[in-house]
Amino acid sequence: MADLALRNVVKRFGEVEVIKGVDLEVKHGEFVVFVGPSGCGKSTLLRIISGLEGTTSGSIEIGGAEVSKASPADRGIAMVFQSYALYPHMTVAQNLSFGLENTRKSKAEIKTRIDEAARMLELEPYLQRKPRELSGGQRQRVAIGRAIVREPSVFLFDEPLSNLDAALRVQMRAEIGKLHRRLQTTMIYVTHDQVEAMTMADRIAVVNGGRIEQFGAPLELFEHPVNRFVAGFIGSPRMNFYQGTIKDSREGVARVFIPGFGDLTFEVDRALAEDGVEVELGVRPTYFAFVEEGDPQAIAFQVEYAESVGTETYVYGKIVGNPATTILHFADHVALNENDQLRLRPALNRAHLFRISDGKSLNASFVKTSVPEASADSAVH
Ligand SMILES: Nc1ncnc2c1ncn2[C@@H]1O[C@H](COP(=O)(O)OP(=O)(O)OP(=O)(O)O)[C@@H](O)[C@H]1O
Ligand SMILES: [Mg+2]
């Protein structure tokens, strides 16, 4: 059973529709990450789930019960925000217990919950301190602790780590992961950070312009993006895109001309492929390898500049004959200079094709690079 479901949720602020019909089913115990550009509606979705914001239409179910009209306190949800305002004049212990004192819990039960949360988050040595006597990471743990003591059925996190420095983020990321494994509670987590999304999520929802573009496991989104937006959003550095045209499309096999790459033949979704359709070829920066002269799939690449970060190298430049800027990523140190020419083989079996008009993936799978025109038919099955 879905632990949390949104059904055709729409939210308007005055005239402006910011959530445009969202459907989402989150399973019990799942860790779901929302990613998407600034202003796409991630925080609004969390606020709608928590009840801090009402919906314009649509329904929300938690544990099978319709809660759209229920108050935030009755939804069994706890939310942790980016700016975790702790009460400065209260100790850590008081900050943790504050939300519980208005409920009808006994003193003993409140103490048990606080001790348990403090142990889980390794806050025991700090219970009597004030927030100003804590580091940023410790304060963030207190904010998470406040959510834990409420024993919610769903946790919502809105960019909880974005105020922390890089090292602390990595540490807190691991701690939230551990917490999730221990509590087995459903969690929804908003982040701008690709690595957080890819490493923490059971499933990622890519949000764009108030809609969910794709909802799936991190690798599914990485390897099988349903459209150009998801392809460009998931993965860092971002996928390279090259414009071209379908020259010949027959029975689900299309020949596509991409400047600099030549004529490429793909099996494609036949409903989307027609002669003359403008497409983009998508190739991730990691899917280019060095090859010797004479490789039939080799393309020429002109280096503009290269950045080496010890074990990795990022190269910026252009595929000869194509105007698009290309980024290459090698998991190694490669010594390169401006104007060097490289011979590369793109891993076209991992490439994607998107229709430019609506960005849809053609579900392309590479067949061959065609050299002589005459042999085009014979090699296609
Ligand atoms: N109370 C409000 N009144 C009017 N418009 C609002 C209100 N709250 C949010 N919006 C608008 O709704 C859209 C979505 O905002 P939201 O805060 O959900 O984005 P977000 O995806 O969380 O962005 P960010 O990554 O910057 O946090 C934005 O265009 C924002 O300006
Ligand atoms: Mg936000």
Short mmCIF file of C-alpha atoms and ligand atoms in Angstrom, two decimals:
data_model
loop_
_atom_site.label_atom_id
_atom_site.label_comp_id
_atom_site.label_asym_id
_atom_site.label_seq_id
_atom_site.Cartn_x
_atom_site.Cartn_y
_atom_site.Cartn_z
CA MET A 1 0.00 0.00 0.00
CA ALA A 2 1.20 3.50 -0.71
CA ASP A 3 2.14 5.28 2.48
CA LEU A 4 1.66 8.62 0.86
CA ALA A 5 -0.24 9.45 -2.30
CA LEU A 6 -0.87 12.68 -4.17
CA ARG A 7 -3.64 12.52 -6.73
CA ASN A 8 -3.89 15.20 -9.37
CA VAL A 9 -2.78 17.89 -6.93
CA VAL A 10 -3.08 21.45 -8.22
CA LYS A 11 -2.00 24.58 -6.36
CA ARG A 12 -2.67 28.12 -7.45
CA PHE A 13 -1.43 31.29 -5.82
CA GLY A 14 -3.92 33.84 -7.17
CA GLU A 15 -3.73 33.51 -10.94
CA VAL A 16 -0.50 31.58 -10.98
CA GLU A 17 -0.63 27.80 -11.10
CA VAL A 18 2.56 26.57 -9.46
CA ILE A 19 1.64 22.88 -9.06
CA LYS A 20 0.01 21.62 -12.23
CA GLY A 21 -1.51 18.23 -11.51
CA VAL A 22 0.93 16.07 -9.59
CA ASP A 23 0.42 12.32 -9.08
CA LEU A 24 2.81 10.52 -6.78
CA GLU A 25 2.74 7.29 -4.82
CA VAL A 26 5.38 6.75 -2.18
CA LYS A 27 5.73 3.29 -0.63
CA HIS A 28 6.04 2.67 3.07
CA GLY A 29 9.62 3.19 4.22
CA GLU A 30 10.77 4.63 0.93
CA PHE A 31 13.35 7.42 0.70
CA VAL A 32 12.16 9.73 -2.07
CA VAL A 33 14.19 12.71 -3.27
CA PHE A 34 12.70 15.71 -5.10
CA VAL A 35 15.09 17.51 -7.43
CA GLY A 36 14.45 20.31 -9.89
CA PRO A 37 15.41 23.88 -10.72
CA SER A 38 14.77 26.77 -8.38
CA GLY A 39 11.12 27.80 -8.34
CA CYS A 40 9.80 24.52 -9.83
CA GLY A 41 7.58 23.82 -6.78
CA LYS A 42 9.55 21.43 -4.55
CA SER A 43 8.98 23.34 -1.30
CA THR A 44 5.37 23.99 -2.21
CA LEU A 45 4.83 20.24 -2.67
CA LEU A 46 6.33 19.52 0.76
CA ARG A 47 4.24 22.24 2.36
CA ILE A 48 1.13 20.80 0.74
CA ILE A 49 1.96 17.32 2.03
CA SER A 50 2.59 18.66 5.53
CA GLY A 51 -0.62 20.69 5.53
CA LEU A 52 1.12 24.06 5.96
CA GLU A 53 -0.37 24.90 2.58
CA GLY A 54 -3.77 23.84 1.25
CA THR A 55 -4.39 22.45 -2.22
CA THR A 56 -6.50 24.15 -4.87
CA SER A 57 -7.72 20.73 -6.02
CA GLY A 58 -6.71 17.10 -5.85
CA SER A 59 -6.27 14.80 -2.88
CA ILE A 60 -3.59 13.68 -0.46
CA GLU A 61 -3.62 10.32 1.29
CA ILE A 62 -1.42 9.27 4.16
CA GLY A 63 -1.55 5.62 5.23
CA GLY A 64 -4.64 5.18 3.08
CA ALA A 65 -6.61 8.02 4.69
CA GLU A 66 -7.60 11.18 2.84
CA VAL A 67 -5.98 14.10 4.72
CA SER A 68 -6.38 17.10 2.39
CA LYS A 69 -8.57 18.83 4.93
CA ALA A 70 -6.69 17.65 8.03
CA SER A 71 -4.61 20.12 10.03
CA PRO A 72 -0.81 19.76 9.97
CA ALA A 73 -0.80 18.45 13.54
CA ASP A 74 -3.17 15.61 12.63
CA ARG A 75 -1.18 14.33 9.65
CA GLY A 76 1.59 12.58 11.58
CA ILE A 77 4.25 14.38 9.57
CA ALA A 78 7.42 16.14 10.71
CA MET A 79 9.26 18.63 8.55
CA VAL A 80 12.89 19.76 8.78
CA PHE A 81 13.69 23.02 7.02
CA GLN A 82 16.83 24.47 5.52
CA SER A 83 16.88 27.25 8.11
CA TYR A 84 16.49 25.20 11.25
CA ALA A 85 15.38 27.86 13.71
CA LEU A 86 16.18 26.51 17.17
CA TYR A 87 15.05 28.40 20.24
CA PRO A 88 18.26 30.22 21.24
CA HIS A 89 17.40 30.62 24.92
CA MET A 90 16.55 26.93 25.39
CA THR A 91 18.96 24.06 25.90
CA VAL A 92 19.19 21.24 23.38
CA ALA A 93 17.00 19.08 25.63
CA GLN A 94 14.36 21.82 25.88
CA ASN A 95 14.46 22.36 22.13
CA LEU A 96 13.85 18.66 21.64
CA SER A 97 10.97 18.45 24.11
CA PHE A 98 9.24 21.69 23.15
CA GLY A 99 6.94 20.22 20.52
CA LEU A 100 5.92 17.37 22.80
CA GLU A 101 4.89 19.36 25.83
CA ASN A 102 1.70 20.55 24.21
CA THR A 103 0.69 16.96 23.54
CA ARG A 104 -0.64 14.68 26.26
CA LYS A 105 2.55 12.70 26.70
CA SER A 106 3.74 11.90 30.21
CA LYS A 107 7.02 13.39 31.45
CA ALA A 108 8.55 9.92 31.52
CA GLU A 109 7.60 9.22 27.92
CA ILE A 110 8.95 12.57 26.74
CA LYS A 111 12.23 11.83 28.50
CA THR A 112 12.48 8.38 26.92
CA ARG A 113 11.93 9.81 23.46
CA ILE A 114 14.50 12.57 23.95
CA ASP A 115 17.10 10.17 25.30
CA GLU A 116 16.53 7.85 22.36
CA ALA A 117 16.80 10.64 19.78
CA ALA A 118 19.89 12.06 21.50
CA ARG A 119 21.54 8.64 21.46
CA MET A 120 20.68 8.04 17.81
CA LEU A 121 22.03 11.44 16.75
CA GLU A 122 24.97 11.37 19.18
CA LEU A 123 23.73 14.49 20.92
CA GLU A 124 23.96 13.12 24.47
CA PRO A 125 27.00 15.23 25.46
CA TYR A 126 25.25 18.43 24.35
CA LEU A 127 21.81 18.15 25.91
CA GLN A 128 22.40 20.93 28.40
CA ARG A 129 24.04 23.33 25.92
CA LYS A 130 22.40 26.28 24.16
CA PRO A 131 22.32 26.32 20.33
CA ARG A 132 25.04 29.01 20.12
CA GLU A 133 27.42 26.57 21.82
CA LEU A 134 27.00 24.03 19.01
CA SER A 135 28.54 23.62 15.56
CA GLY A 136 26.37 23.91 12.44
CA GLY A 137 26.17 20.15 12.07
CA GLN A 138 25.22 19.66 15.72
CA ARG A 139 22.46 22.27 15.39
CA GLN A 140 21.14 20.55 12.31
CA ARG A 141 21.10 17.28 14.25
CA VAL A 142 19.00 18.98 16.94
CA ALA A 143 16.56 20.12 14.25
CA ILE A 144 16.33 16.53 12.99
CA GLY A 145 15.97 15.36 16.61
CA ARG A 146 12.95 17.59 17.06
CA ALA A 147 11.34 15.80 14.14
CA ILE A 148 12.31 12.34 15.43
CA VAL A 149 10.82 12.77 18.91
CA ARG A 150 7.43 13.32 17.35
CA GLU A 151 7.65 9.81 15.85
CA PRO A 152 6.05 10.92 12.60
CA SER A 153 4.84 8.47 9.98
CA VAL A 154 6.44 10.60 7.27
CA PHE A 155 9.51 12.87 7.45
CA LEU A 156 9.84 15.81 5.08
CA PHE A 157 13.25 17.44 4.62
CA ASP A 158 13.57 20.70 2.68
CA GLU A 159 17.24 21.11 1.74
CA PRO A 160 18.32 20.43 5.30
CA LEU A 161 22.05 20.41 4.56
CA SER A 162 22.47 23.34 2.21
CA ASN A 163 23.80 25.66 4.93
CA LEU A 164 26.57 23.29 5.90
CA ASP A 165 30.11 23.10 4.53
CA ALA A 166 31.08 20.32 2.14
CA ALA A 167 32.67 17.98 4.68
CA LEU A 168 29.77 18.31 7.09
CA ARG A 169 27.27 17.69 4.30
CA VAL A 170 28.93 14.38 3.51
CA GLN A 171 28.86 13.40 7.18
CA MET A 172 25.22 14.46 7.69
CA ARG A 173 24.22 12.72 4.47
CA ALA A 174 25.55 9.48 5.87
CA GLU A 175 23.80 10.12 9.19
CA ILE A 176 20.43 10.75 7.58
CA GLY A 177 20.93 7.57 5.55
CA LYS A 178 21.68 5.64 8.74
CA LEU A 179 18.68 7.19 10.45
CA HIS A 180 16.45 6.12 7.59
CA ARG A 181 17.72 2.54 7.73
CA ARG A 182 17.17 2.44 11.48
CA LEU A 183 13.72 4.06 11.60
CA GLN A 184 12.42 2.58 8.32
CA THR A 185 10.13 5.59 8.07
CA THR A 186 8.97 7.12 4.81
CA MET A 187 11.07 10.17 3.98
CA ILE A 188 10.82 12.86 1.33
CA TYR A 189 13.93 14.91 0.86
CA VAL A 190 14.44 17.99 -1.31
CA THR A 191 17.92 18.81 -2.53
CA HIS A 192 19.81 20.73 -5.21
CA ASP A 193 22.74 18.38 -4.81
CA GLN A 194 23.10 15.71 -7.52
CA VAL A 195 25.25 13.49 -5.34
CA GLU A 196 22.77 13.64 -2.47
CA ALA A 197 19.96 12.75 -4.83
CA MET A 198 21.78 9.87 -6.51
CA THR A 199 23.21 8.35 -3.33
CA MET A 200 20.36 8.76 -0.85
CA ALA A 201 17.25 8.09 -2.91
CA ASP A 202 15.35 4.88 -3.43
CA ARG A 203 13.50 6.87 -6.06
CA ILE A 204 13.97 10.39 -7.41
CA ALA A 205 11.16 12.64 -8.63
CA VAL A 206 12.41 15.21 -11.14
CA VAL A 207 10.17 18.26 -10.79
CA ASN A 208 9.98 20.95 -13.45
CA GLY A 209 7.51 23.82 -13.79
CA GLY A 210 5.07 22.33 -11.27
CA ARG A 211 5.02 18.87 -12.85
CA ILE A 212 6.84 15.62 -12.20
CA GLU A 213 8.83 14.83 -15.34
CA GLN A 214 9.97 11.38 -14.22
CA PHE A 215 9.86 9.32 -11.03
CA GLY A 216 12.21 6.36 -10.75
CA ALA A 217 15.32 4.78 -9.28
CA PRO A 218 18.46 6.92 -9.63
CA LEU A 219 20.10 4.66 -12.21
CA GLU A 220 16.89 4.33 -14.19
CA LEU A 221 16.76 8.13 -14.53
CA PHE A 222 20.44 8.25 -15.40
CA GLU A 223 20.32 5.51 -18.04
CA HIS A 224 16.76 5.92 -19.32
CA PRO A 225 15.65 9.54 -19.05
CA VAL A 226 12.20 9.90 -20.62
CA ASN A 227 12.95 13.33 -21.97
CA ARG A 228 15.66 15.88 -22.60
CA PHE A 229 14.93 17.77 -19.40
CA VAL A 230 15.60 14.76 -17.18
CA ALA A 231 18.62 13.81 -19.31
CA GLY A 232 20.10 17.28 -18.83
CA PHE A 233 19.21 17.53 -15.17
CA ILE A 234 20.43 14.18 -13.85
CA GLY A 235 24.19 13.66 -14.10
CA SER A 236 27.11 15.99 -13.56
CA PRO A 237 28.71 17.34 -15.64
CA ARG A 238 25.60 17.53 -17.70
CA MET A 239 24.90 15.44 -20.81
CA ASN A 240 26.20 16.84 -24.11
CA PHE A 241 23.56 17.54 -26.78
CA TYR A 242 24.03 17.70 -30.57
CA GLN A 243 21.34 18.75 -33.00
CA GLY A 244 20.59 16.75 -36.11
CA THR A 245 17.84 15.49 -38.40
CA ILE A 246 16.23 12.15 -39.14
CA LYS A 247 17.02 11.51 -42.78
CA ASP A 248 15.42 8.17 -43.28
CA SER A 249 13.02 6.37 -40.99
CA ARG A 250 11.51 2.98 -41.74
CA GLU A 251 9.85 0.45 -39.47
CA GLY A 252 11.45 1.65 -36.29
CA VAL A 253 14.92 2.14 -37.74
CA ALA A 254 16.11 5.68 -38.33
CA ARG A 255 19.19 7.12 -39.95
CA VAL A 256 20.14 10.38 -38.29
CA PHE A 257 22.68 12.87 -39.52
CA ILE A 258 24.58 14.66 -36.74
CA PRO A 259 27.31 17.07 -37.88
CA GLY A 260 30.72 15.83 -36.78
CA PHE A 261 29.37 12.35 -36.04
CA GLY A 262 28.10 11.51 -39.52
CA ASP A 263 25.19 9.21 -40.32
CA LEU A 264 24.11 7.16 -37.35
CA THR A 265 21.54 4.39 -37.44
CA PHE A 266 19.33 3.73 -34.41
CA GLU A 267 16.39 1.57 -33.58
CA VAL A 268 13.80 4.04 -32.36
CA ASP A 269 10.26 4.36 -31.09
CA ARG A 270 8.48 4.31 -34.45
CA ALA A 271 5.63 6.54 -33.29
CA LEU A 272 8.07 9.40 -32.75
CA ALA A 273 10.39 9.03 -35.72
CA GLU A 274 9.63 10.53 -39.10
CA ASP A 275 11.79 11.78 -41.92
CA GLY A 276 12.82 15.38 -41.38
CA VAL A 277 12.20 15.37 -37.61
CA GLU A 278 14.73 17.47 -35.74
CA VAL A 279 16.42 15.59 -32.94
CA GLU A 280 19.19 15.92 -30.43
CA LEU A 281 21.77 13.26 -29.78
CA GLY A 282 22.70 13.08 -26.09
CA VAL A 283 26.05 11.68 -24.95
CA ARG A 284 27.28 11.90 -21.37
CA PRO A 285 30.74 13.39 -20.75
CA THR A 286 32.07 10.05 -19.46
CA TYR A 287 31.07 8.14 -22.57
CA PHE A 288 33.96 9.15 -24.84
CA ALA A 289 37.12 7.06 -25.09
CA PHE A 290 40.46 7.65 -26.79
CA VAL A 291 41.00 5.59 -29.95
CA GLU A 292 43.69 5.04 -32.55
CA GLU A 293 43.59 6.50 -36.04
CA GLY A 294 41.46 4.38 -38.37
CA ASP A 295 38.68 3.43 -35.95
CA PRO A 296 35.49 3.67 -38.07
CA GLN A 297 33.51 5.28 -35.24
CA ALA A 298 36.24 7.79 -34.36
CA ILE A 299 35.45 11.48 -34.30
CA ALA A 300 37.88 14.39 -34.10
CA PHE A 301 37.79 16.64 -31.03
CA GLN A 302 39.48 20.02 -30.63
CA VAL A 303 40.51 20.90 -27.07
CA GLU A 304 39.72 24.41 -25.83
CA TYR A 305 40.83 23.90 -22.28
CA ALA A 306 41.28 21.15 -19.73
CA GLU A 307 40.96 21.09 -15.96
CA SER A 308 42.63 18.37 -14.01
CA VAL A 309 41.56 17.74 -10.44
CA GLY A 310 44.12 15.11 -9.54
CA THR A 311 42.41 11.85 -10.37
CA GLU A 312 39.93 13.32 -12.84
CA THR A 313 40.13 15.49 -15.94
CA TYR A 314 37.42 17.69 -17.47
CA VAL A 315 38.02 18.76 -21.05
CA TYR A 316 36.07 21.51 -22.83
CA GLY A 317 36.08 21.86 -26.58
CA LYS A 318 34.27 20.98 -29.79
CA ILE A 319 33.78 17.96 -31.93
CA VAL A 320 35.22 19.00 -35.27
CA GLY A 321 32.34 19.97 -37.56
CA ASN A 322 29.83 20.51 -34.72
CA PRO A 323 29.12 23.90 -33.13
CA ALA A 324 28.02 22.57 -29.72
CA THR A 325 30.42 22.83 -26.82
CA THR A 326 31.33 19.41 -25.50
CA ILE A 327 32.52 18.48 -22.03
CA LEU A 328 34.53 15.30 -21.64
CA HIS A 329 35.17 13.64 -18.30
CA PHE A 330 38.02 11.17 -17.85
CA ALA A 331 38.44 9.32 -14.57
CA ASP A 332 42.19 9.81 -14.73
CA HIS A 333 44.79 12.52 -15.04
CA VAL A 334 45.21 13.37 -18.74
CA ALA A 335 47.76 16.01 -19.76
CA LEU A 336 46.20 18.14 -22.51
CA ASN A 337 46.85 21.55 -24.00
CA GLU A 338 44.73 24.10 -25.83
CA ASN A 339 44.30 23.19 -29.52
CA ASP A 340 45.26 19.54 -29.06
CA GLN A 341 43.24 17.33 -31.40
CA LEU A 342 41.93 14.07 -29.98
CA ARG A 343 40.54 10.98 -31.69
CA LEU A 344 37.55 9.84 -29.68
CA ARG A 345 34.97 7.11 -29.91
CA PRO A 346 31.61 8.05 -28.39
CA ALA A 347 29.85 5.12 -26.69
CA LEU A 348 26.85 5.42 -29.00
CA ASN A 349 25.25 2.33 -27.48
CA ARG A 350 24.76 4.54 -24.40
CA ALA A 351 23.62 7.60 -26.37
CA HIS A 352 20.09 9.00 -26.44
CA LEU A 353 17.93 10.71 -29.03
CA PHE A 354 15.35 13.36 -28.14
CA ARG A 355 12.77 14.98 -30.39
CA ILE A 356 13.43 18.71 -30.29
CA SER A 357 9.77 19.76 -30.62
CA ASP A 358 8.74 18.28 -27.25
CA GLY A 359 11.94 16.84 -25.80
CA LYS A 360 10.61 13.26 -25.75
CA SER A 361 13.08 10.40 -25.80
CA LEU A 362 12.93 8.27 -28.96
CA ASN A 363 14.13 5.30 -26.86
CA ALA A 364 16.96 4.95 -29.32
CA SER A 365 19.30 2.02 -29.37
CA PHE A 366 22.35 2.31 -31.56
CA VAL A 367 22.75 0.04 -34.57
CA LYS A 368 25.71 1.39 -36.52
CA THR A 369 27.60 4.29 -37.98
CA SER A 370 26.91 4.07 -41.70
CA VAL A 371 29.73 4.89 -43.99
CA PRO A 372 28.73 4.06 -47.58
CA GLU A 373 25.16 4.95 -48.44
CA ALA A 374 24.56 1.69 -50.37
CA SER A 375 25.07 -0.62 -47.39
CA ALA A 376 22.54 1.21 -45.26
CA ASP A 377 19.76 -1.33 -45.71
CA SER A 378 21.66 -4.59 -45.63
CA ALA A 379 22.95 -4.27 -42.06
CA VAL A 380 19.60 -3.39 -40.57
CA HIS A 381 17.41 -6.18 -39.27
N1 LIG B 1 2.93 32.10 -1.02
C1 LIG B 1 3.19 32.24 -2.32
N2 LIG B 1 2.55 33.15 -3.07
C2 LIG B 1 2.79 33.26 -4.40
N3 LIG B 1 3.68 32.52 -5.07
C3 LIG B 1 4.36 31.60 -4.38
C4 LIG B 1 4.18 31.41 -2.98
N4 LIG B 1 5.00 30.42 -2.57
C5 LIG B 1 5.69 30.02 -3.67
N5 LIG B 1 5.31 30.73 -4.75
C6 LIG B 1 5.82 30.53 -6.13
O1 LIG B 1 5.66 29.17 -6.45
C7 LIG B 1 6.74 28.70 -7.20
C8 LIG B 1 7.34 27.48 -6.55
O2 LIG B 1 7.99 27.86 -5.36
P1 LIG B 1 8.76 26.83 -4.44
O3 LIG B 1 9.22 27.54 -3.23
O4 LIG B 1 7.91 25.63 -4.24
O5 LIG B 1 9.99 26.44 -5.36
P2 LIG B 1 11.23 25.48 -5.06
O6 LIG B 1 11.22 24.41 -6.10
O7 LIG B 1 11.20 25.04 -3.65
O8 LIG B 1 12.47 26.44 -5.34
P3 LIG B 1 13.90 26.54 -4.59
O9 LIG B 1 14.74 25.44 -5.19
O10 LIG B 1 14.39 27.89 -5.00
O11 LIG B 1 13.68 26.40 -3.12
C9 LIG B 1 7.69 29.85 -7.34
O12 LIG B 1 7.53 30.44 -8.60
C10 LIG B 1 7.29 30.80 -6.24
O13 LIG B 1 7.55 32.13 -6.59
MG MG B 2 12.45 25.40 -1.99
#
